[in-house]
């Protein structure tokens, strides 16, 4: 949600061109928001800015027609609008009235209204409708009182702000420094050779350096080409832990695919294998990473609560079936945005599992913080190393899926399920709920899954053709039972966010309690069929549900395993997946639904990787 880039290089080094660095960083962060974009450069003791509504290409076009001053210090922003529409005026950077300070912001300044009022009373004219602009004016007002110390000014202003914010500032009088402040929203420093970067995400600078420092909560960083100083908001020096980013720039490129989403769908077999890699020891026992919860504490757990949003929430819903089945511990799955507002019953014997690709989703972060305050132990299942959730958790299991750039989550979903299963098996192991050979058998099933996902990917051409055929549909319904229910929800979410189409997922048994009224002639209904050899009652029941919708005119699209001929008489289209045990089936059944949504959006001429109104990482509540 909003991408932020700052750059400071060494004067005279030709390759240290701030505009190029900032714009290339912005392009890599565009997935975070794409309502408007802008840059500010420090050159000849002046600020030079340009900003445009719309995608970064609009900004680049505007820059093309101008003589841009040579500069080695600059900042840039790509916006996901919260306060104020996506206009040129509301685009960042925002500049103080004296034209000396430019600021970019990610997050929401909750007390912005009173700060605007205060500024107005001192004669400041605000030129945008944003919450962010106040920060530029406030910093400019403080600067003379602190001898022009930009870091100190930002510290003082940060102490006055409420809400979530990453702020990055430049000052026309200080061409050798950029300063950033962080509360709740991410900010990472990249340390290059005689140059340095500040960004919301390492993707912005990965092609220049892999040495990074993640800023902590309530910290201010002063970044020069020669070094970095970090303090807390009070000015006390803060300890930093540099780390080396373990993926390279190519991982954040399309790698020959037309779309990031297509690449990420194709990467799923490898991603699942990487989630499993190294987790099963030579003795066959599971070992999870960053586990700061003791086995004794795991044995004491009486309740599990999964908190997550969107696709990650659906992964949690799948995991519930396995975790309860394997551990016999009650497991609730809660939308993170609802969790802390319902007075949940949480105590020291509650294990909260926060599931998040980005590790920055504000709703999930707030839910896990709340749970920790209530004494719960928190385990994060996360894809982004160094992000906030792993840092604030008692234990972490990384999904190791590599960067996910497309706004629609794909490989994150599969790997989150696998990671949550590993947690379930680990609990069953330490609590003695299952025998070692039972756990081993499930591990072997999991290890089979990359091959099975590969098999599905080999056969999705028919799904693509079907999506093109149905591209004019106005509504698509998805039904499933047991773990097939969250798969149905996920299929519907993909279609909504990519094809802007009415799509809903239902527990198949619920249809008759209302939603069946939606069925009319020709409405496509996608059915996730459980394995034939699984629980017979489940298979038989959903077979009846298919007949019920078909009898009312639905066009049935049935996802069923190879060899399940029972569905053929009732299916207008059958999508085949390899035979797989029930609990593993979401890992294969979801893949055709991802392809279906991607192709449907393409056929409708929509932007698959950057759907309207969305952003990859949702860092506001
Ligand atoms: O980064 P997170 O996994 O916490 O993100 C959660 C949701 O915002 C995310 O899954 C969203 O629903 C996706 N766009 C769905 O494809």
CSV table of C-alpha atoms in Angstrom, one decimal, residues 177-342:
chain,number,residue,atom,x,y,z
A,177,UNK,CA,20.9,13.1,3.1
A,178,UNK,CA,17.5,11.5,3.1
A,179,UNK,CA,15.7,10.8,6.4
A,180,UNK,CA,13.0,8.2,7.1
A,181,UNK,CA,10.7,7.5,10.0
A,182,UNK,CA,8.8,4.3,10.6
A,183,UNK,CA,5.7,3.4,12.7
A,184,UNK,CA,3.8,0.3,11.7
A,185,UNK,CA,4.4,0.6,7.9
A,186,UNK,CA,7.5,-1.0,6.5
A,187,UNK,CA,10.8,0.7,5.7
A,188,UNK,CA,14.1,-0.9,4.7
A,189,UNK,CA,17.5,0.6,4.1
A,190,UNK,CA,19.7,-0.7,1.2
A,191,UNK,CA,23.4,-0.2,1.7
A,192,UNK,CA,25.3,0.1,-1.6
A,193,UNK,CA,28.8,1.1,-2.5
A,194,UNK,CA,28.9,4.9,-1.8
A,195,UNK,CA,25.2,5.0,-2.3
A,196,UNK,CA,22.2,4.0,-0.2
A,197,UNK,CA,18.5,3.5,-0.6
A,198,UNK,CA,15.3,3.7,1.5
A,199,UNK,CA,12.3,1.8,0.4
A,200,UNK,CA,9.1,0.1,1.5
A,201,UNK,CA,10.4,-3.2,0.1
A,202,UNK,CA,13.8,-4.6,-0.9
A,203,UNK,CA,12.5,-5.1,-4.5
A,204,UNK,CA,13.1,-1.4,-5.1
A,205,UNK,CA,16.9,-1.7,-4.8
A,206,UNK,CA,17.7,-5.4,-5.2
A,207,UNK,CA,19.4,-4.9,-8.6
A,208,UNK,CA,21.9,-2.5,-6.9
A,209,UNK,CA,22.5,-4.1,-3.5
A,210,UNK,CA,21.5,-7.1,-1.4
A,211,UNK,CA,22.7,-5.6,1.9
A,212,UNK,CA,19.8,-4.4,3.9
A,213,UNK,CA,18.7,-3.1,7.3
A,214,UNK,CA,15.1,-3.4,8.3
A,215,UNK,CA,13.9,-0.5,10.5
A,216,UNK,CA,12.2,-1.3,13.8
A,217,UNK,CA,9.0,0.2,15.2
A,218,UNK,CA,9.2,4.0,16.0
A,219,UNK,CA,12.7,4.5,14.5
A,220,UNK,CA,14.2,7.3,12.5
A,221,UNK,CA,17.0,6.7,10.0
A,222,UNK,CA,19.4,9.2,8.5
A,223,UNK,CA,20.8,7.9,5.3
A,224,UNK,CA,23.9,9.2,3.6
A,225,UNK,CA,26.0,7.6,0.8
A,226,UNK,CA,28.6,7.0,3.4
A,227,UNK,CA,26.6,5.5,6.2
A,228,UNK,CA,23.4,5.2,8.2
A,229,UNK,CA,22.4,6.4,11.6
A,230,UNK,CA,19.3,5.0,13.4
A,231,UNK,CA,17.6,6.3,16.5
A,232,UNK,CA,14.3,5.9,18.2
A,233,UNK,CA,11.8,8.7,18.1
A,234,UNK,CA,13.4,10.2,21.3
A,235,UNK,CA,16.9,10.3,19.6
A,236,UNK,CA,18.5,7.4,21.4
A,237,UNK,CA,20.8,5.4,19.2
A,238,UNK,CA,19.1,2.1,18.1
A,239,UNK,CA,20.7,-1.2,17.4
A,240,UNK,CA,20.4,-2.4,13.8
A,241,UNK,CA,20.9,-5.9,12.4
A,242,UNK,CA,22.0,-5.8,8.8
A,243,UNK,CA,21.1,-8.8,6.7
A,244,UNK,CA,21.7,-10.1,3.2
A,245,UNK,CA,18.7,-10.5,0.9
A,246,UNK,CA,18.7,-14.1,-0.2
A,247,UNK,CA,16.9,-13.8,-3.6
A,248,UNK,CA,18.1,-11.9,-6.6
A,249,UNK,CA,16.6,-9.4,-9.0
A,250,UNK,CA,15.5,-12.0,-11.4
A,251,UNK,CA,13.1,-13.4,-8.9
A,252,UNK,CA,11.2,-10.1,-9.1
A,253,UNK,CA,11.1,-10.1,-12.9
A,254,UNK,CA,8.6,-11.7,-15.2
A,255,UNK,CA,11.2,-14.1,-16.5
A,256,UNK,CA,9.7,-14.5,-20.0
A,257,UNK,CA,6.0,-14.6,-18.8
A,258,UNK,CA,3.6,-12.0,-20.0
A,259,UNK,CA,2.2,-11.6,-16.5
A,260,UNK,CA,3.6,-11.9,-13.0
A,261,UNK,CA,0.5,-13.9,-12.1
A,262,UNK,CA,1.3,-16.5,-14.8
A,263,UNK,CA,4.8,-16.8,-13.6
A,264,UNK,CA,3.7,-17.2,-10.0
A,265,UNK,CA,1.2,-19.8,-10.9
A,266,UNK,CA,3.9,-21.7,-12.8
A,267,UNK,CA,6.3,-21.4,-9.8
A,268,UNK,CA,3.9,-23.3,-7.5
A,269,UNK,CA,5.5,-26.7,-7.7
A,270,UNK,CA,8.9,-25.2,-6.8
A,271,UNK,CA,7.4,-23.0,-4.1
A,272,UNK,CA,5.7,-25.9,-2.4
A,273,UNK,CA,8.9,-27.9,-2.5
A,274,UNK,CA,10.8,-25.0,-1.0
A,275,UNK,CA,8.3,-24.6,1.8
A,276,UNK,CA,8.9,-28.3,2.7
A,277,UNK,CA,12.7,-28.2,2.2
A,278,UNK,CA,14.7,-28.7,5.3
A,279,UNK,CA,11.8,-29.1,7.6
A,280,UNK,CA,12.0,-32.9,8.0
A,281,UNK,CA,15.2,-33.9,9.8
A,282,UNK,CA,17.2,-37.1,9.1
A,283,UNK,CA,15.4,-38.9,11.9
A,284,UNK,CA,12.1,-38.1,10.1
A,285,UNK,CA,11.1,-35.6,12.8
A,286,UNK,CA,9.9,-32.1,11.9
A,287,UNK,CA,12.1,-29.1,12.8
A,288,UNK,CA,10.6,-25.6,12.2
A,289,UNK,CA,12.6,-22.4,11.8
A,290,UNK,CA,12.8,-19.5,14.3
A,291,UNK,CA,10.9,-21.4,16.9
A,292,UNK,CA,11.0,-19.5,20.1
A,293,UNK,CA,8.1,-21.4,21.6
A,294,UNK,CA,9.2,-24.4,23.6
A,295,UNK,CA,7.8,-27.9,23.1
A,296,UNK,CA,6.5,-27.7,26.7
A,297,UNK,CA,4.5,-24.6,25.8
A,298,UNK,CA,3.2,-26.3,22.7
A,299,UNK,CA,2.0,-29.2,24.9
A,300,UNK,CA,0.1,-26.7,27.0
A,301,UNK,CA,-1.9,-25.2,24.1
A,302,UNK,CA,-5.6,-25.5,24.5
A,303,UNK,CA,-6.9,-23.5,21.6
A,304,UNK,CA,-5.6,-22.3,18.3
A,305,UNK,CA,-6.8,-19.2,16.5
A,306,UNK,CA,-5.7,-18.4,12.9
A,307,UNK,CA,-5.9,-14.7,12.0
A,308,UNK,CA,-5.5,-13.6,8.4
A,309,UNK,CA,-7.0,-11.7,5.6
A,310,UNK,CA,-8.2,-12.5,2.0
A,311,UNK,CA,-6.4,-15.4,0.5
A,312,UNK,CA,-4.4,-16.1,3.6
A,313,UNK,CA,-7.7,-16.4,5.5
A,314,UNK,CA,-8.8,-19.0,3.1
A,315,UNK,CA,-5.5,-20.9,3.6
A,316,UNK,CA,-6.3,-20.8,7.3
A,317,UNK,CA,-9.8,-22.2,6.7
A,318,UNK,CA,-8.2,-25.1,4.9
A,319,UNK,CA,-5.6,-25.6,7.6
A,320,UNK,CA,-8.3,-25.8,10.3
A,321,UNK,CA,-9.5,-29.2,9.0
A,322,UNK,CA,-6.1,-30.7,9.2
A,323,UNK,CA,-5.0,-29.1,12.4
A,324,UNK,CA,-8.1,-30.2,14.4
A,325,UNK,CA,-8.0,-33.6,12.8
A,326,UNK,CA,-4.3,-34.2,13.7
A,327,UNK,CA,-4.0,-32.4,17.0
A,328,UNK,CA,-7.6,-32.6,18.5
A,329,UNK,CA,-7.1,-28.9,19.6
A,330,UNK,CA,-10.0,-26.6,18.8
A,331,UNK,CA,-9.0,-24.3,16.0
A,332,UNK,CA,-10.8,-21.1,15.1
A,333,UNK,CA,-10.1,-19.1,12.0
A,334,UNK,CA,-10.9,-15.4,12.2
A,335,UNK,CA,-10.8,-12.5,9.8
A,336,UNK,CA,-8.0,-10.5,11.3
A,337,UNK,CA,-9.9,-7.2,10.8
A,338,UNK,CA,-12.7,-8.6,13.0
A,339,UNK,CA,-10.7,-10.4,15.7
A,340,UNK,CA,-9.8,-7.7,18.2
A,341,UNK,CA,-13.2,-6.0,18.1
A,342,UNK,CA,-15.2,-9.0,19.4
